[in-house]
Amino acid sequence: MSSRERILGRVRRALADVPKDDTPYERAVAREYLREHGQRTVAETMDLLAENLADYRAIVHRTDAAGLAGTVAGLLSARGASSVLVPPGLDEAWLARTGVTRVADRAESTPRELDRVDSVVTACAVAVAETGTIVLDGSPDQGRRRITLVPDHHICVVRAAQVVPSVPYALERLDPSRPLTWISGPSATSDIELDRVEGVHGPRTLEVVLVG
Amino acid sequence: MSGTFVGMPGFPAFPSAAREAVHDTTLRGNLRHATHTIRAKRAKAVAEVSDWAELREAGKRIKDHTLRHLDHYLVRLEESVTAAGGTVHWAADADEANRIVTGLVRETGESEVVKVKSMATQEIELNEALEAAGIHAYETDLAELIVQLGRDRPSHILVPAIHRNRGEIRDIFAREMGDWGRPAPEGLTDTPAGLAEAARLHLREKFLRAKVGVSGANFMVAETGTLVVVESEGNGRMCLTLPETLISVVGIEKIVPTWRDLEVFLQTLPRSSTAERMNPYTSTWTGTTDADGPRAFHLVLLDNGRTDTLADEVGRQALRCIRCSACLNVCPVYERAGGHAYGSVYPGPIGAILSPQLRGTASEIDASLPYASSLCGACYEVCPVAIDIPEVLVHLRERVVEGGEVTRGGNKVVLRPAKGHAAERAAMRAARWAFTRPGALRTGQRLASRTRRLHPRTLPGPGRAWSGTRDLPPVPAEPFRDWWQRTRGGNDVKGTAG
Ligand code: SF4
């Protein structure tokens, strides 16, 4: 007997005492929890996102569509970045005002090559206001998971239409077949006497630009 | 490298291990600071969401439903993982899981792997099995790194090096890092930032060259075949995305039926464990993705005592556990005894009910674990999936003391009353109240009142250390419930604790 059959057989015998129940799953679990915590206008949702991101030590900037290229250029130069990773589908206009050397992420780039790049600029798929989270789904304007992980400085652009109030709304918008990365503040550890230290392996600086 | 619990000859039972630990004042200081800090933060994070009770109830029901149809969801998961390009393996016990993983690593031709913190791989002692096969496994979570470099064992689910202070960590890094790879920088100080930087540099070398990653998972979604890892440091992301091959070893109880179910657990897990609205990083992946992340993905589904646990009507609720560690941080016995005293990778209240079910109660340590509690009920109160830990503890105590039918290795066996527990057996008969949650078993209370002259002044088992410095409350001549019944004319009070 294969282990698969053995384990499934054990599960069935273990559940022999459980009465049969054919309620479809949608009705089997009552979901009396809230879809979101509180009622907010779009502007208030943006404010909450900004506040919660900042609370987890992300650096938040706000601008409008016209100011975006200037903001991104300013952040790269303030950081002193000499190279920036650009995902293949990033809106060209976002980097129109910066002269920093662009590095394309190619399938054959090794982690070591990525390690030599200073900054990365990406879009996101969804942002969650209540938790202060941005979610990347590997779309062409966000690139592969590794490009937002290895460089030490991540600039993420969030447009108003991408902001949802809560986790339930976020899951609804996301496609589970894509690899997802949920980011709430920069990398952090509290393993040493519970003192929080930002940046262990992921980017130590996360800058979020809220547009609109 | 150490890390062995089960096979360690003469591993002391909880009472003696705990007695030793409570005399270690550094350990107690580290632990008290840590547990109290997390506890206070957690209460605040939970208070922030007004629907905590409903989230907790939904979490409990989702998990119960899954467990009750586990065969169905396992098959479903297998289908969806396979359809997404992954390969599913089934492991009935630790040896089989270790054989599978070792074989998979060998096939890649590699002799080292990077690891994401995972309780399941600690439980099966995968690192030791890989080492025996000539494969080096590097732990990459900062706390696990501290434990590994210190040739030590983890003592907390979430903060495995909670028993170490910064000075000790500095010394371990300075002394050991060079033997494992890049040495600690000259003049390493004991500031948390300096220590984290040393770990960053040391581990980055390993991440950038790693070809094989090994992980567990917090959740597996049957509907979509998605695996979820929740973490903070980014070491998880490194191990999940940079290597060419990813092997995940996951207990079969970690399934949730649908994608939507994550909305419950992604709200309750971070708040309950690290007291955050959301942990810094959560990664989800479904099979493999072209040109992004590992090209090969293997999922090893681990039983190793879980189906035996499932067979126990009372004890099976332990399989709902999402390993948030909230119960450890509120437990007065854990706070004083420390995680090592439990002789298991699962310490604290959850360890006291999970380990003796996964491993059986044949060894002295496992037979003593159900006594590693004061039954104060705090663990049940904080548990985000409402596991009634005190109820299971009492149930397991009865089983240890009185014997009875249990399932081991998929077969029903009759357990004989444990030898060496004569004292407990007597105490069980005479003083059932001492083992039960106040208000839970009114018959027990009545029995207690009637036998109160026989009650010990101290608790048996590890409770002895706990009650060594304090007297147990005397049992009233008449239980409150009886008094209420008698004087209030039988209008029963509905208990809220259950
Ligand atoms: S038993 Fe409950 S409180 Fe304890 S670790 Fe598991 S889920 Fe958390």
mmCIF file of C-alpha atoms in Angstrom, chain B residues 82-433:
data_model
loop_
_atom_site.group_PDB
_atom_site.id
_atom_site.type_symbol
_atom_site.label_atom_id
_atom_site.label_comp_id
_atom_site.label_asym_id
_atom_site.label_seq_id
_atom_site.Cartn_x
_atom_site.Cartn_y
_atom_site.Cartn_z
ATOM 1 C CA THR B 82 -0.223 18.932 -9.425
ATOM 2 C CA ALA B 83 -2.231 20.939 -11.945
ATOM 3 C CA ALA B 84 -0.125 23.995 -11.079
ATOM 4 C CA GLY B 85 3.125 22.196 -11.838
ATOM 5 C CA GLY B 86 4.080 20.900 -8.403
ATOM 6 C CA THR B 87 4.745 17.326 -7.299
ATOM 7 C CA VAL B 88 3.028 15.914 -4.200
ATOM 8 C CA HIS B 89 4.610 13.283 -1.941
ATOM 9 C CA TRP B 90 2.982 11.581 1.036
ATOM 10 C CA ALA B 91 4.909 10.760 4.194
ATOM 11 C CA ALA B 92 3.343 8.575 6.857
ATOM 12 C CA ASP B 93 6.033 9.298 9.436
ATOM 13 C CA ALA B 94 9.205 11.263 10.092
ATOM 14 C CA ASP B 95 11.523 8.666 8.589
ATOM 15 C CA GLU B 96 9.600 8.570 5.359
ATOM 16 C CA ALA B 97 9.494 12.362 5.109
ATOM 17 C CA ASN B 98 13.228 12.576 5.734
ATOM 18 C CA ARG B 99 13.894 9.904 3.123
ATOM 19 C CA ILE B 100 11.801 11.750 0.559
ATOM 20 C CA VAL B 101 13.473 15.104 1.181
ATOM 21 C CA THR B 102 16.967 13.634 1.261
ATOM 22 C CA GLY B 103 16.270 11.852 -2.028
ATOM 23 C CA LEU B 104 14.962 15.020 -3.648
ATOM 24 C CA VAL B 105 18.001 17.016 -2.580
ATOM 25 C CA ARG B 106 20.333 14.278 -3.820
ATOM 26 C CA GLU B 107 18.632 14.321 -7.215
ATOM 27 C CA THR B 108 19.610 17.964 -7.587
ATOM 28 C CA GLY B 109 23.252 17.052 -6.981
ATOM 29 C CA GLU B 110 23.511 19.725 -4.287
ATOM 30 C CA SER B 111 24.998 19.284 -0.843
ATOM 31 C CA GLU B 112 23.487 22.280 0.915
ATOM 32 C CA VAL B 113 20.021 23.711 1.411
ATOM 33 C CA VAL B 114 18.696 26.956 2.879
ATOM 34 C CA LYS B 115 15.763 26.635 5.235
ATOM 35 C CA VAL B 116 12.826 28.780 6.231
ATOM 36 C CA LYS B 117 11.820 28.349 9.857
ATOM 37 C CA SER B 118 9.446 25.424 10.005
ATOM 38 C CA MET B 119 8.063 23.515 12.957
ATOM 39 C CA ALA B 120 7.286 20.469 10.820
ATOM 40 C CA THR B 121 10.902 20.006 9.748
ATOM 41 C CA GLN B 122 12.047 20.404 13.342
ATOM 42 C CA GLU B 123 9.489 17.861 14.426
ATOM 43 C CA ILE B 124 10.870 15.256 12.021
ATOM 44 C CA GLU B 125 14.485 16.304 12.718
ATOM 45 C CA LEU B 126 15.141 16.895 9.070
ATOM 46 C CA ASN B 127 18.389 18.798 9.644
ATOM 47 C CA GLU B 128 19.900 15.801 11.400
ATOM 48 C CA ALA B 129 18.714 13.436 8.667
ATOM 49 C CA LEU B 130 20.191 15.672 5.968
ATOM 50 C CA GLU B 131 23.442 16.003 7.891
ATOM 51 C CA ALA B 132 23.685 12.210 8.100
ATOM 52 C CA ALA B 133 23.330 12.132 4.317
ATOM 53 C CA GLY B 134 26.133 14.689 3.932
ATOM 54 C CA ILE B 135 23.825 17.625 3.196
ATOM 55 C CA HIS B 136 24.209 20.841 5.166
ATOM 56 C CA ALA B 137 20.974 22.564 6.128
ATOM 57 C CA TYR B 138 21.282 26.249 6.966
ATOM 58 C CA GLU B 139 18.598 27.860 9.092
ATOM 59 C CA THR B 140 17.970 31.394 7.868
ATOM 60 C CA ASP B 141 15.482 32.822 10.351
ATOM 61 C CA LEU B 142 17.547 35.005 12.699
ATOM 62 C CA ALA B 143 16.379 33.240 15.829
ATOM 63 C CA GLU B 144 16.842 29.811 14.274
ATOM 64 C CA LEU B 145 20.305 30.869 13.192
ATOM 65 C CA ILE B 146 21.115 31.813 16.779
ATOM 66 C CA VAL B 147 19.841 28.439 17.920
ATOM 67 C CA GLN B 148 21.711 26.555 15.216
ATOM 68 C CA LEU B 149 25.013 28.367 15.752
ATOM 69 C CA GLY B 150 24.623 27.938 19.508
ATOM 70 C CA ARG B 151 24.159 24.159 19.070
ATOM 71 C CA ASP B 152 21.039 24.705 21.039
ATOM 72 C CA ARG B 153 17.357 23.899 20.808
ATOM 73 C CA PRO B 154 14.514 26.324 20.087
ATOM 74 C CA SER B 155 12.403 27.225 23.100
ATOM 75 C CA HIS B 156 9.497 29.169 21.641
ATOM 76 C CA ILE B 157 7.431 28.694 18.503
ATOM 77 C CA LEU B 158 7.695 32.260 17.336
ATOM 78 C CA VAL B 159 10.869 33.497 18.999
ATOM 79 C CA PRO B 160 12.946 30.322 19.161
ATOM 80 C CA ALA B 161 15.891 32.089 20.820
ATOM 81 C CA ILE B 162 13.748 33.831 23.412
ATOM 82 C CA HIS B 163 15.952 32.301 26.108
ATOM 83 C CA ARG B 164 19.055 34.111 24.842
ATOM 84 C CA ASN B 165 19.931 37.722 25.602
ATOM 85 C CA ARG B 166 21.968 40.021 23.376
ATOM 86 C CA GLY B 167 25.275 39.361 25.117
ATOM 87 C CA GLU B 168 24.907 35.632 24.676
ATOM 88 C CA ILE B 169 23.964 36.114 21.013
ATOM 89 C CA ARG B 170 27.009 38.290 20.378
ATOM 90 C CA ASP B 171 29.280 35.639 21.830
ATOM 91 C CA ILE B 172 27.680 32.881 19.765
ATOM 92 C CA PHE B 173 28.033 34.899 16.530
ATOM 93 C CA ALA B 174 31.629 35.881 17.203
ATOM 94 C CA ARG B 175 32.597 32.331 18.089
ATOM 95 C CA GLU B 176 30.643 30.267 15.568
ATOM 96 C CA MET B 177 29.891 32.155 12.358
ATOM 97 C CA GLY B 178 33.330 31.511 10.876
ATOM 98 C CA ASP B 179 32.820 27.754 11.089
ATOM 99 C CA TRP B 180 29.650 27.953 8.993
ATOM 100 C CA GLY B 181 30.582 30.572 6.405
ATOM 101 C CA ARG B 182 31.304 34.272 6.538
ATOM 102 C CA PRO B 183 32.642 35.148 9.997
ATOM 103 C CA ALA B 184 31.107 37.845 12.166
ATOM 104 C CA PRO B 185 32.577 41.322 11.544
ATOM 105 C CA GLU B 186 35.517 42.414 13.705
ATOM 106 C CA GLY B 187 34.467 44.234 16.847
ATOM 107 C CA LEU B 188 30.889 42.937 16.760
ATOM 108 C CA THR B 189 28.863 44.702 19.442
ATOM 109 C CA ASP B 190 25.773 43.416 21.182
ATOM 110 C CA THR B 191 23.341 45.974 19.746
ATOM 111 C CA PRO B 192 20.377 44.297 18.032
ATOM 112 C CA ALA B 193 21.103 46.322 14.862
ATOM 113 C CA GLY B 194 24.737 45.174 14.810
ATOM 114 C CA LEU B 195 23.761 41.572 15.377
ATOM 115 C CA ALA B 196 21.093 41.690 12.679
ATOM 116 C CA GLU B 197 23.639 43.160 10.259
ATOM 117 C CA ALA B 198 26.074 40.358 11.001
ATOM 118 C CA ALA B 199 23.320 37.843 10.262
ATOM 119 C CA ARG B 200 22.423 39.686 7.061
ATOM 120 C CA LEU B 201 25.960 39.491 5.741
ATOM 121 C CA HIS B 202 26.505 35.925 6.866
ATOM 122 C CA LEU B 203 23.288 34.622 5.329
ATOM 123 C CA ARG B 204 23.313 36.656 2.134
ATOM 124 C CA GLU B 205 26.201 34.583 0.873
ATOM 125 C CA LYS B 206 24.166 31.477 1.368
ATOM 126 C CA PHE B 207 21.009 32.864 -0.239
ATOM 127 C CA LEU B 208 22.783 34.038 -3.346
ATOM 128 C CA ARG B 209 24.335 30.681 -4.099
ATOM 129 C CA ALA B 210 21.564 28.369 -2.833
ATOM 130 C CA LYS B 211 20.074 25.975 -5.362
ATOM 131 C CA VAL B 212 17.663 24.196 -3.014
ATOM 132 C CA GLY B 213 15.262 25.745 -0.495
ATOM 133 C CA VAL B 214 13.304 23.884 2.182
ATOM 134 C CA SER B 215 10.248 25.361 3.873
ATOM 135 C CA GLY B 216 7.058 24.570 5.691
ATOM 136 C CA ALA B 217 3.844 26.478 5.172
ATOM 137 C CA ASN B 218 1.355 28.274 7.356
ATOM 138 C CA PHE B 219 -1.566 27.395 5.121
ATOM 139 C CA MET B 220 -2.327 25.329 2.036
ATOM 140 C CA VAL B 221 -5.417 26.169 0.009
ATOM 141 C CA ALA B 222 -7.122 23.021 -1.291
ATOM 142 C CA GLU B 223 -9.169 24.833 -3.935
ATOM 143 C CA THR B 224 -6.244 26.525 -5.645
ATOM 144 C CA GLY B 225 -3.162 24.567 -4.554
ATOM 145 C CA THR B 226 -1.668 27.719 -3.048
ATOM 146 C CA LEU B 227 0.862 27.605 -0.202
ATOM 147 C CA VAL B 228 1.301 30.506 2.201
ATOM 148 C CA VAL B 229 4.320 31.495 4.291
ATOM 149 C CA VAL B 230 4.037 34.306 6.802
ATOM 150 C CA GLU B 231 7.280 35.930 8.034
ATOM 151 C CA SER B 232 9.079 39.154 8.855
ATOM 152 C CA GLU B 233 12.685 39.172 7.845
ATOM 153 C CA GLY B 234 12.646 38.318 4.173
ATOM 154 C CA ASN B 235 14.628 35.134 4.701
ATOM 155 C CA GLY B 236 11.451 33.304 3.796
ATOM 156 C CA ARG B 237 11.156 35.180 0.525
ATOM 157 C CA MET B 238 14.821 34.480 -0.197
ATOM 158 C CA CYS B 239 14.414 30.730 0.302
ATOM 159 C CA LEU B 240 11.122 30.584 -1.580
ATOM 160 C CA THR B 241 12.212 32.483 -4.662
ATOM 161 C CA LEU B 242 15.962 32.339 -5.272
ATOM 162 C CA PRO B 243 16.644 28.563 -5.367
ATOM 163 C CA GLU B 244 15.894 26.397 -8.387
ATOM 164 C CA THR B 245 14.200 23.702 -6.351
ATOM 165 C CA LEU B 246 11.778 24.270 -3.487
ATOM 166 C CA ILE B 247 10.735 21.490 -1.125
ATOM 167 C CA SER B 248 7.948 22.211 1.364
ATOM 168 C CA VAL B 249 7.212 19.829 4.210
ATOM 169 C CA VAL B 250 3.764 20.503 5.606
ATOM 170 C CA GLY B 251 1.537 18.774 8.146
ATOM 171 C CA ILE B 252 -1.710 17.521 6.647
ATOM 172 C CA GLU B 253 -3.731 19.638 9.082
ATOM 173 C CA LYS B 254 -2.557 22.908 7.529
ATOM 174 C CA ILE B 255 -5.207 22.856 4.821
ATOM 175 C CA VAL B 256 -7.938 25.430 4.410
ATOM 176 C CA PRO B 257 -10.625 24.734 1.814
ATOM 177 C CA THR B 258 -10.777 28.002 -0.136
ATOM 178 C CA TRP B 259 -8.796 31.074 -1.079
ATOM 179 C CA ARG B 260 -11.352 33.184 0.718
ATOM 180 C CA ASP B 261 -10.613 31.423 4.015
ATOM 181 C CA LEU B 262 -7.300 33.245 4.171
ATOM 182 C CA GLU B 263 -9.237 36.419 4.994
ATOM 183 C CA VAL B 264 -9.824 34.999 8.459
ATOM 184 C CA PHE B 265 -6.344 33.708 9.210
ATOM 185 C CA LEU B 266 -4.413 36.590 7.681
ATOM 186 C CA GLN B 267 -6.266 38.755 10.167
ATOM 187 C CA THR B 268 -5.971 36.553 13.248
ATOM 188 C CA LEU B 269 -2.500 35.043 12.886
ATOM 189 C CA PRO B 270 -0.363 38.215 12.822
ATOM 190 C CA ARG B 271 -2.301 39.889 15.607
ATOM 191 C CA SER B 272 -2.123 36.799 17.784
ATOM 192 C CA SER B 273 1.507 36.005 17.205
ATOM 193 C CA THR B 274 3.621 39.109 16.717
ATOM 194 C CA ALA B 275 0.857 41.532 17.722
ATOM 195 C CA GLU B 276 1.031 43.252 14.350
ATOM 196 C CA ARG B 277 -1.792 44.251 12.035
ATOM 197 C CA MET B 278 0.086 42.327 9.422
ATOM 198 C CA ASN B 279 3.507 40.734 9.455
ATOM 199 C CA PRO B 280 6.064 42.416 7.171
ATOM 200 C CA TYR B 281 6.053 39.690 4.509
ATOM 201 C CA THR B 282 3.570 37.098 3.343
ATOM 202 C CA SER B 283 4.380 34.957 0.308
ATOM 203 C CA THR B 284 1.923 32.800 -1.583
ATOM 204 C CA TRP B 285 2.775 30.508 -4.449
ATOM 205 C CA THR B 286 0.814 28.065 -6.532
ATOM 206 C CA GLY B 287 2.937 25.372 -8.144
ATOM 207 C CA THR B 288 5.641 26.944 -10.268
ATOM 208 C CA THR B 289 5.671 30.139 -12.315
ATOM 209 C CA ASP B 290 7.669 30.501 -15.512
ATOM 210 C CA ALA B 291 10.879 32.461 -14.954
ATOM 211 C CA ASP B 292 9.832 33.595 -11.487
ATOM 212 C CA GLY B 293 10.951 31.474 -8.577
ATOM 213 C CA PRO B 294 11.873 27.791 -8.392
ATOM 214 C CA ARG B 295 11.507 25.653 -11.491
ATOM 215 C CA ALA B 296 10.667 22.577 -9.438
ATOM 216 C CA PHE B 297 8.300 22.500 -6.481
ATOM 217 C CA HIS B 298 7.776 19.494 -4.223
ATOM 218 C CA LEU B 299 5.166 19.305 -1.499
ATOM 219 C CA VAL B 300 5.671 16.633 1.149
ATOM 220 C CA LEU B 301 2.428 16.001 3.038
ATOM 221 C CA LEU B 302 3.285 14.841 6.532
ATOM 222 C CA ASP B 303 1.188 12.617 8.789
ATOM 223 C CA ASN B 304 3.573 11.623 11.615
ATOM 224 C CA GLY B 305 0.897 11.150 14.260
ATOM 225 C CA ARG B 306 -1.626 13.615 12.932
ATOM 226 C CA THR B 307 -4.138 10.977 11.855
ATOM 227 C CA ASP B 308 -3.766 9.365 15.284
ATOM 228 C CA THR B 309 -4.560 12.727 16.818
ATOM 229 C CA LEU B 310 -7.510 13.073 14.477
ATOM 230 C CA ALA B 311 -8.881 9.789 15.796
ATOM 231 C CA ASP B 312 -9.279 11.252 19.283
ATOM 232 C CA GLU B 313 -12.645 12.919 19.585
ATOM 233 C CA VAL B 314 -11.546 15.362 22.265
ATOM 234 C CA GLY B 315 -7.914 15.730 21.301
ATOM 235 C CA ARG B 316 -8.374 16.322 17.574
ATOM 236 C CA GLN B 317 -9.089 20.004 18.142
ATOM 237 C CA ALA B 318 -5.343 20.441 18.715
ATOM 238 C CA LEU B 319 -5.016 20.089 14.934
ATOM 239 C CA ARG B 320 -6.744 23.440 14.502
ATOM 240 C CA CYS B 321 -3.601 25.137 15.845
ATOM 241 C CA ILE B 322 -2.134 27.786 13.565
ATOM 242 C CA ARG B 323 1.080 28.030 15.664
ATOM 243 C CA CYS B 324 0.641 31.639 16.670
ATOM 244 C CA SER B 325 2.251 31.007 20.088
ATOM 245 C CA ALA B 326 -0.174 33.247 21.982
ATOM 246 C CA CYS B 327 -0.849 30.435 24.447
ATOM 247 C CA LEU B 328 2.833 30.232 25.369
ATOM 248 C CA ASN B 329 3.014 33.884 26.221
ATOM 249 C CA VAL B 330 0.150 33.803 28.683
ATOM 250 C CA CYS B 331 1.025 30.532 30.370
ATOM 251 C CA PRO B 332 2.354 30.903 33.934
ATOM 252 C CA VAL B 333 3.960 27.474 33.775
ATOM 253 C CA TYR B 334 5.740 28.211 30.476
ATOM 254 C CA GLU B 335 6.939 31.541 31.794
ATOM 255 C CA ARG B 336 8.675 29.865 34.683
ATOM 256 C CA ALA B 337 9.783 26.608 33.136
ATOM 257 C CA GLY B 338 10.869 27.785 29.671
ATOM 258 C CA GLY B 339 10.354 26.011 26.376
ATOM 259 C CA HIS B 340 13.076 23.417 26.744
ATOM 260 C CA ALA B 341 11.407 21.788 29.705
ATOM 261 C CA TYR B 342 8.700 20.454 27.389
ATOM 262 C CA GLY B 343 11.201 18.259 25.552
ATOM 263 C CA SER B 344 9.438 18.888 22.282
ATOM 264 C CA VAL B 345 9.484 21.298 19.377
ATOM 265 C CA TYR B 346 6.027 22.353 20.490
ATOM 266 C CA PRO B 347 6.408 23.947 23.900
ATOM 267 C CA GLY B 348 3.887 25.607 26.157
ATOM 268 C CA PRO B 349 0.219 24.752 26.423
ATOM 269 C CA ILE B 350 -0.136 23.656 22.798
ATOM 270 C CA GLY B 351 2.933 21.452 23.174
ATOM 271 C CA ALA B 352 1.462 19.899 26.287
ATOM 272 C CA ILE B 353 -1.502 18.632 24.287
ATOM 273 C CA LEU B 354 0.007 18.192 20.834
ATOM 274 C CA SER B 355 3.248 16.320 21.565
ATOM 275 C CA PRO B 356 1.704 13.516 23.627
ATOM 276 C CA GLN B 357 -0.851 13.013 20.879
ATOM 277 C CA LEU B 358 1.608 13.065 17.993
ATOM 278 C CA ARG B 359 4.124 10.863 19.778
ATOM 279 C CA GLY B 360 1.958 8.850 22.143
ATOM 280 C CA THR B 361 2.466 8.784 25.888
ATOM 281 C CA ALA B 362 4.886 5.881 26.097
ATOM 282 C CA SER B 363 7.862 7.939 27.252
ATOM 283 C CA GLU B 364 8.140 9.558 30.641
ATOM 284 C CA ILE B 365 8.331 13.050 29.167
ATOM 285 C CA ASP B 366 5.237 12.560 27.016
ATOM 286 C CA ALA B 367 3.279 11.058 29.888
ATOM 287 C CA SER B 368 4.168 14.025 32.058
ATOM 288 C CA LEU B 369 3.288 16.746 29.513
ATOM 289 C CA PRO B 370 -0.462 16.792 30.194
ATOM 290 C CA TYR B 371 0.471 17.861 33.721
ATOM 291 C CA ALA B 372 2.509 20.834 32.521
ATOM 292 C CA SER B 373 -0.265 23.285 33.220
ATOM 293 C CA SER B 374 -1.985 25.069 36.047
ATOM 294 C CA LEU B 375 -5.276 24.801 34.140
ATOM 295 C CA CYS B 376 -5.866 28.489 34.590
ATOM 296 C CA GLY B 377 -7.556 28.677 31.194
ATOM 297 C CA ALA B 378 -5.628 31.690 29.875
ATOM 298 C CA CYS B 379 -4.407 29.668 26.883
ATOM 299 C CA TYR B 380 -7.950 28.946 25.773
ATOM 300 C CA GLU B 381 -8.930 32.585 26.124
ATOM 301 C CA VAL B 382 -6.200 33.832 23.767
ATOM 302 C CA CYS B 383 -6.303 31.029 21.225
ATOM 303 C CA PRO B 384 -7.409 32.480 17.859
ATOM 304 C CA VAL B 385 -8.980 29.161 16.856
ATOM 305 C CA ALA B 386 -10.540 28.545 20.267
ATOM 306 C CA ILE B 387 -8.764 25.307 21.124
ATOM 307 C CA ASP B 388 -9.971 24.274 24.558
ATOM 308 C CA ILE B 389 -6.520 23.366 25.789
ATOM 309 C CA PRO B 390 -7.620 22.751 29.397
ATOM 310 C CA GLU B 391 -10.274 20.329 28.219
ATOM 311 C CA VAL B 392 -7.725 18.364 26.198
ATOM 312 C CA LEU B 393 -5.239 18.413 29.074
ATOM 313 C CA VAL B 394 -7.763 16.903 31.424
ATOM 314 C CA HIS B 395 -8.716 14.349 28.811
ATOM 315 C CA LEU B 396 -5.078 13.355 28.262
ATOM 316 C CA ARG B 397 -4.418 13.149 31.989
ATOM 317 C CA GLU B 398 -7.252 10.738 32.300
ATOM 318 C CA ARG B 399 -5.889 8.698 29.460
ATOM 319 C CA VAL B 400 -2.404 8.584 30.939
ATOM 320 C CA VAL B 401 -3.683 7.691 34.350
ATOM 321 C CA GLU B 402 -6.506 5.353 33.547
ATOM 322 C CA GLY B 403 -5.412 3.968 30.196
ATOM 323 C CA GLY B 404 -7.907 3.171 27.476
ATOM 324 C CA GLU B 405 -8.199 2.880 23.742
ATOM 325 C CA VAL B 406 -6.037 5.113 21.575
ATOM 326 C CA THR B 407 -4.897 5.069 17.959
ATOM 327 C CA ARG B 408 -1.177 4.657 17.295
ATOM 328 C CA GLY B 409 0.254 4.359 13.815
ATOM 329 C CA GLY B 410 -3.270 4.080 12.459
ATOM 330 C CA ASN B 411 -4.175 1.107 14.666
ATOM 331 C CA LYS B 412 -6.344 0.979 17.743
ATOM 332 C CA VAL B 413 -4.387 -0.098 20.786
ATOM 333 C CA VAL B 414 -5.313 -0.286 24.427
ATOM 334 C CA LEU B 415 -3.158 1.881 26.607
ATOM 335 C CA ARG B 416 -2.363 0.546 30.042
ATOM 336 C CA PRO B 417 -2.455 2.923 32.980
ATOM 337 C CA ALA B 418 0.917 4.621 33.152
ATOM 338 C CA LYS B 419 3.420 3.256 35.608
ATOM 339 C CA GLY B 420 5.038 5.792 37.836
ATOM 340 C CA HIS B 421 1.929 7.881 37.918
ATOM 341 C CA ALA B 422 0.475 6.237 40.987
ATOM 342 C CA ALA B 423 0.387 9.550 42.796
ATOM 343 C CA GLU B 424 -1.455 11.196 39.983
ATOM 344 C CA ARG B 425 -3.800 8.262 39.739
ATOM 345 C CA ALA B 426 -4.723 8.592 43.369
ATOM 346 C CA ALA B 427 -5.031 12.318 43.012
ATOM 347 C CA MET B 428 -7.230 11.906 39.974
ATOM 348 C CA ARG B 429 -9.614 9.748 41.889
ATOM 349 C CA ALA B 430 -9.713 11.887 44.971
ATOM 350 C CA ALA B 431 -9.269 15.374 43.661
ATOM 351 C CA ARG B 432 -10.645 15.645 40.199
ATOM 352 C CA TRP B 433 -11.191 19.331 40.741
#
